[in-house]
């Protein structure tokens, strides 16, 4: 990478677009030639930068995206994305006009909601494009279906609304990431319930559009669940989590994300010196420390304070000591020679034969890997690498 690009930066994320291409290739190996990828780009593509990632994905042949909210969809459209975009969550009726303006597909989360969108289409003499979400056991958004006539009737009514063009039908699995037997049974029951409904709708001659049920976890654990699309998000950026990390196929996906910073100052402290807020760390001997220009305000979690986590610097591992501050943290470099101002520190990622993985950081915090990268502040520049080229792209809102 061009060092001149990094010289002004004090902290940054590196996003490897070559590894993104690799992960898309690996995902295609898991699906049939009749199944396509719907790339989920929620929350700035899980902190990676949705517009840049979307354009690269479009270049690589992906032609369907999914987001959580309408503002995310509008941002993709305003950046020049032409592919279909599905909004997975609720959109306020106040913004229905934007669905038409930006050519977006809205998830129908209930019969009442579908009627409101249909009424909008009737009032403004237009067709509204939508996917029907079926609640087969997640019990979040969607029309509940349990195989009974009472739960079937509202679903049938949705498909008859004249100002809605239904282009897809889908469900979502609650525990597809788990290999506990009761969770496997639950996921299979969800799948079969959805298939029973689809078969019934087909027999009635209803146009159900494209089908999709598999998220990242289901792709790896339940490959036979394939429909017209798979909905894949974290896997494409190389962040498997839960029991799917045990899947052999999961090992083929590479994290495209690294978090790096630079040393601001090096100090030598005498024994019994207190370090950082709270005075929770005391030097046991004469120690050399380095202050690193990143903190919890940038998204490096404060909860990692005094947890014996390490960073990579000058070909060595250095422990993070004391409380992590909003804009800075402190590392012990007593045994690492020649550390100086401006040296690069890898907080997440690989360098010099060492790796600090997102999964490791998540385990220390008892959370999900994608929560860690999601919380990296937009103020941290994203540096994108592709071949020998690199460029900086700020996150936009």
XYZ file of C-alpha atoms in Angstrom:
397
model
C 0.000 0.000 0.000
C 1.125 3.548 -0.710
C 2.625 4.767 2.586
C 1.880 8.374 1.617
C -1.837 7.563 1.873
C -1.451 6.471 5.494
C 0.997 9.131 6.700
C -1.661 11.653 7.808
C -3.858 9.036 9.496
C -3.821 8.311 13.223
C -6.351 5.459 13.085
C -8.077 3.707 10.217
C -9.867 0.579 9.033
C -8.402 -1.354 6.134
C -10.951 -3.062 3.879
C -9.514 -5.609 1.444
C -11.693 -5.694 -1.678
C -9.690 -8.598 -3.121
C -10.800 -10.698 -0.154
C -14.378 -9.534 -0.751
C -14.118 -10.979 -4.256
C -12.694 -14.175 -2.784
C -15.599 -14.489 -0.341
C -18.194 -13.997 -3.074
C -16.520 -16.757 -5.065
C -16.624 -19.032 -2.007
C -20.307 -18.236 -1.421
C -21.146 -19.187 -4.993
C -19.530 -22.582 -4.403
C -22.156 -23.276 -1.743
C -25.184 -22.681 -3.960
C -26.600 -24.143 -7.140
C -26.412 -22.402 -10.490
C -30.119 -21.539 -10.127
C -29.666 -19.713 -6.822
C -28.458 -16.113 -6.644
C -26.940 -13.940 -3.929
C -28.884 -11.162 -2.221
C -26.184 -9.185 -0.402
C -27.305 -7.731 2.928
C -25.676 -4.333 3.577
C -27.232 -3.303 6.883
C -25.547 -0.681 9.053
C -23.016 0.524 6.477
C -22.370 -3.084 5.383
C -21.586 -4.019 8.990
C -19.266 -1.050 9.358
C -17.333 -1.715 6.150
C -18.910 1.104 4.114
C -22.075 0.222 2.220
C -21.704 2.387 -0.884
C -18.156 1.303 -1.681
C -18.911 -2.340 -0.899
C -22.116 -2.240 -2.975
C -20.373 -0.808 -6.032
C -17.660 -3.445 -5.799
C -20.284 -6.174 -5.424
C -22.232 -4.864 -8.414
C -18.994 -4.958 -10.386
C -18.611 -8.597 -9.278
C -22.075 -9.519 -10.549
C -24.388 -9.172 -7.543
C -27.667 -7.551 -8.606
C -29.829 -7.631 -5.469
C -29.198 -5.896 -2.147
C -31.048 -5.813 1.164
C -30.910 -3.142 3.858
C -32.718 -2.486 7.117
C -34.058 1.022 6.597
C -35.115 3.328 3.808
C -32.318 5.833 4.480
C -29.788 3.075 3.790
C -31.549 2.245 0.536
C -31.643 5.896 -0.514
C -27.935 6.253 0.193
C -27.190 3.332 -2.128
C -29.401 4.798 -4.853
C -27.833 8.244 -4.487
C -24.395 6.684 -4.864
C -25.420 5.212 -8.220
C -26.493 1.664 -7.334
C -28.937 0.381 -9.983
C -29.689 -3.117 -8.652
C -32.844 -4.147 -6.808
C -32.930 -3.129 -3.143
C -35.163 -4.811 -0.548
C -35.951 -3.005 2.711
C -36.122 -5.650 5.430
C -37.643 -3.526 8.210
C -40.565 -1.182 8.775
C -40.846 1.954 6.653
C -43.133 4.676 7.980
C -46.152 5.389 5.736
C -44.908 9.002 5.690
C -42.074 7.758 3.466
C -44.086 5.545 1.108
C -43.615 8.134 -1.646
C -39.842 7.557 -1.400
C -40.318 3.859 -2.157
C -41.633 4.845 -5.577
C -39.176 7.681 -6.127
C -36.148 5.467 -5.442
C -37.577 2.260 -6.992
C -37.364 0.255 -3.774
C -38.977 -2.994 -2.677
C -40.647 -2.950 0.740
C -41.107 -5.896 3.096
C -44.754 -6.423 4.086
C -44.722 -7.107 7.823
C -48.468 -7.493 8.458
C -51.811 -7.392 6.671
C -52.623 -3.999 8.180
C -49.325 -2.604 6.949
C -49.844 -4.087 3.485
C -53.256 -2.414 3.279
C -51.683 0.969 4.073
C -49.164 0.528 1.265
C -51.935 -0.624 -1.068
C -54.004 2.448 -0.169
C -51.013 4.635 -1.038
C -50.772 2.948 -4.428
C -54.486 3.438 -5.010
C -54.342 7.121 -4.069
C -51.360 7.899 -6.281
C -52.260 5.493 -9.107
C -49.096 3.405 -8.870
C -47.931 -0.111 -8.125
C -45.842 -0.672 -4.999
C -43.246 -3.430 -5.133
C -42.994 -5.690 -2.119
C -41.867 -8.978 -0.603
C -44.112 -10.800 1.857
C -42.405 -11.876 5.063
C -43.786 -14.983 6.740
C -43.263 -15.471 10.471
C -42.645 -19.201 10.863
C -41.236 -18.984 14.381
C -38.926 -15.981 14.736
C -41.926 -14.016 16.085
C -40.529 -10.662 15.068
C -41.740 -9.081 11.801
C -43.980 -10.889 9.348
C -47.353 -12.559 9.002
C -47.594 -15.424 11.471
C -48.295 -18.811 9.959
C -48.731 -22.039 11.891
C -50.480 -24.163 9.274
C -54.003 -23.280 10.367
C -56.785 -21.681 8.320
C -56.914 -18.660 10.642
C -53.295 -17.742 9.949
C -53.606 -18.530 6.234
C -56.444 -16.094 5.519
C -54.487 -12.835 6.135
C -51.661 -14.122 3.951
C -54.032 -14.906 1.088
C -55.555 -11.458 1.380
C -52.185 -9.756 0.987
C -51.575 -11.413 -2.391
C -54.957 -10.138 -3.620
C -54.322 -6.451 -2.918
C -54.500 -4.807 -6.376
C -51.916 -2.041 -5.984
C -49.150 -4.284 -4.641
C -46.812 -6.125 -6.971
C -45.455 -9.032 -4.941
C -42.003 -9.909 -6.263
C -40.887 -12.186 -3.433
C -41.801 -14.206 -0.337
C -39.472 -15.119 2.497
C -38.968 -16.162 6.106
C -36.162 -15.874 8.649
C -34.655 -18.485 10.986
C -34.281 -17.827 14.690
C -31.503 -20.295 15.603
C -29.893 -21.418 12.347
C -26.481 -20.522 13.795
C -26.777 -23.157 16.545
C -26.047 -26.897 16.373
C -27.944 -27.773 19.535
C -30.379 -30.551 18.623
C -33.481 -28.685 19.776
C -32.396 -25.698 17.677
C -31.801 -27.907 14.650
C -35.298 -29.326 15.075
C -36.761 -25.824 15.414
C -35.038 -24.579 12.254
C -36.170 -27.586 10.238
C -39.734 -27.068 11.489
C -39.604 -23.447 10.318
C -38.377 -24.535 6.892
C -41.041 -27.210 6.435
C -43.793 -24.851 7.582
C -42.665 -22.298 5.012
C -42.509 -24.924 2.265
C -45.994 -26.164 3.134
C -47.307 -22.612 2.803
C -45.541 -22.041 -0.504
C -46.925 -25.278 -1.942
C -50.410 -24.292 -0.835
C -50.096 -20.835 -2.427
C -48.848 -22.360 -5.662
C -51.792 -24.741 -5.771
C -54.085 -21.735 -5.517
C -52.349 -20.167 -8.514
C -50.904 -17.272 -6.481
C -47.805 -15.545 -7.816
C -45.347 -15.620 -4.920
C -42.280 -14.160 -6.653
C -38.724 -15.064 -5.722
C -38.223 -17.158 -2.594
C -35.468 -16.744 0.013
C -35.016 -18.175 3.503
C -31.291 -18.755 4.071
C -29.208 -16.268 5.982
C -25.457 -16.694 6.559
C -25.930 -19.402 9.185
C -28.460 -21.401 7.190
C -26.246 -21.357 4.103
C -23.573 -23.291 5.985
C -25.722 -25.499 8.203
C -28.673 -26.154 5.888
C -27.482 -26.053 2.252
C -30.536 -28.030 1.109
C -32.810 -25.112 2.101
C -31.860 -23.281 -1.104
C -34.467 -21.213 -2.912
C -34.148 -18.512 -5.577
C -31.877 -16.331 -3.417
C -29.699 -16.582 -0.349
C -29.543 -13.563 1.980
C -25.925 -13.231 2.969
C -24.271 -10.394 4.833
C -21.564 -11.100 7.391
C -20.243 -14.114 5.497
C -19.328 -11.980 2.478
C -17.194 -9.727 4.675
C -15.712 -12.779 6.391
C -17.395 -12.663 9.785
C -18.968 -16.033 10.618
C -20.098 -16.429 14.217
C -21.743 -18.914 16.534
C -21.534 -22.614 15.712
C -21.041 -21.859 12.018
C -17.376 -21.226 12.831
C -17.194 -25.002 13.275
C -18.259 -25.571 9.679
C -15.381 -26.540 7.359
C -16.792 -24.227 4.682
C -16.678 -21.273 7.085
C -12.897 -21.531 7.192
C -12.761 -20.597 3.496
C -14.123 -17.119 4.170
C -11.610 -14.414 5.056
C -12.214 -11.289 7.116
C -11.780 -8.274 4.872
C -11.439 -5.926 7.876
C -8.482 -4.673 9.913
C -8.303 -1.916 12.525
C -5.058 0.008 12.862
C -3.657 3.054 14.617
C -0.357 4.753 15.366
C 1.820 5.423 18.382
C 1.496 9.009 19.645
C 4.200 9.001 22.318
C 6.558 6.618 24.125
C 7.245 6.990 27.862
C 9.324 5.253 30.518
C 7.641 4.848 33.899
C 9.190 3.944 37.255
C 7.830 1.077 39.395
C 4.474 1.656 41.142
C 3.270 4.152 38.540
C -0.506 4.344 38.083
C -1.699 4.224 34.468
C -4.813 5.825 32.904
C -8.249 6.689 34.310
C -9.288 4.843 37.450
C -5.685 3.985 38.374
C -6.515 0.327 37.730
C -3.073 -0.612 36.473
C 0.177 -0.244 38.426
C 3.630 -0.871 36.957
C 5.442 -3.658 38.795
C 8.852 -2.551 37.575
C 10.364 0.089 35.349
C 8.219 -0.121 32.215
C 8.053 1.470 28.813
C 4.609 2.339 27.528
C 3.240 3.675 24.256
C 0.089 5.754 23.898
C -1.912 4.719 20.830
C -4.201 7.209 19.065
C -7.468 5.271 19.238
C -10.100 4.633 21.903
C -13.679 3.709 22.653
C -14.897 6.855 20.876
C -13.557 5.251 17.714
C -15.239 1.956 18.519
C -12.436 -0.002 20.188
C -14.464 -1.256 23.163
C -13.789 0.206 26.616
C -14.907 -3.156 28.018
C -11.553 -4.577 26.852
C -9.794 -2.541 29.544
C -7.585 -4.691 31.804
C -8.623 -7.910 30.019
C -5.084 -8.864 28.938
C -5.878 -8.305 25.282
C -3.005 -7.576 22.929
C -2.175 -5.572 19.824
C 0.525 -6.162 17.223
C 3.443 -3.739 16.920
C 6.916 -4.086 15.379
C 6.532 -7.854 15.004
C 5.509 -8.392 18.643
C 2.407 -8.658 20.781
C 1.887 -5.838 23.278
C -0.665 -5.896 26.094
C -3.289 -3.156 26.423
C -2.970 -1.817 29.986
C -5.133 0.459 32.109
C -8.541 1.807 31.201
C -9.147 2.486 27.528
C -9.908 6.183 27.015
C -12.265 7.800 24.518
C -9.520 8.710 22.055
C -6.450 6.812 23.283
C -5.223 3.611 24.842
C -1.953 2.507 26.391
C 0.180 -0.545 25.674
C 3.134 -2.109 27.480
C 6.199 -2.141 25.195
C 8.850 -2.909 27.844
C 10.138 -5.948 25.963
C 9.732 -4.475 22.461
C 12.743 -2.509 21.188
C 12.773 0.606 19.017
C 9.098 1.578 19.305
C 8.646 5.226 18.405
C 6.093 7.846 17.488
C 4.270 7.026 14.242
C 4.719 3.248 14.414
C 1.700 1.284 13.173
C -0.350 -0.716 15.683
C -2.724 -3.476 14.533
C -5.631 -3.825 16.950
C -7.719 -6.205 14.812
C -6.295 -8.120 11.883
C -3.043 -9.810 10.922
C 0.547 -8.536 10.850
C 4.010 -10.067 11.155
C 2.703 -13.597 11.618
C 0.223 -12.703 14.380
C -3.565 -12.373 14.199
C -5.961 -10.555 16.508
C -9.293 -11.760 15.157
C -12.715 -10.199 15.466
C -13.903 -13.520 16.851
C -11.293 -13.372 19.624
C -12.275 -9.824 20.603
C -15.956 -10.832 20.550
C -15.284 -13.836 22.788
C -13.521 -11.643 25.353
C -16.577 -9.379 25.384
C -19.134 -12.220 25.210
C -20.780 -10.782 22.104
C -20.935 -11.246 18.331
C -18.089 -10.465 15.949
C -20.296 -8.281 13.792
C -21.232 -6.137 16.805
C -17.559 -5.220 17.205
C -17.083 -4.067 13.619
C -20.549 -2.468 13.510
C -19.518 -0.144 16.316
C -16.394 1.226 14.674
C -17.193 4.940 14.508
C -17.690 6.531 11.070
C -15.064 9.094 12.112
C -12.467 6.368 11.579
C -11.392 6.573 7.896
C -11.976 3.480 5.752
C -8.980 2.665 3.566
C -9.898 0.313 0.717
C -7.279 -1.937 -0.864
C -7.619 -3.551 -4.282
C -4.549 -5.064 -5.863
C -1.769 -2.497 -5.642
C -4.258 0.352 -5.397
C -5.713 1.974 -2.282
C -8.126 4.827 -1.601
C -9.867 6.461 1.344
C -13.648 6.692 1.428
C -15.418 8.348 4.391
C -18.730 6.895 5.514
C -21.653 9.096 4.481
C -25.067 9.544 6.068
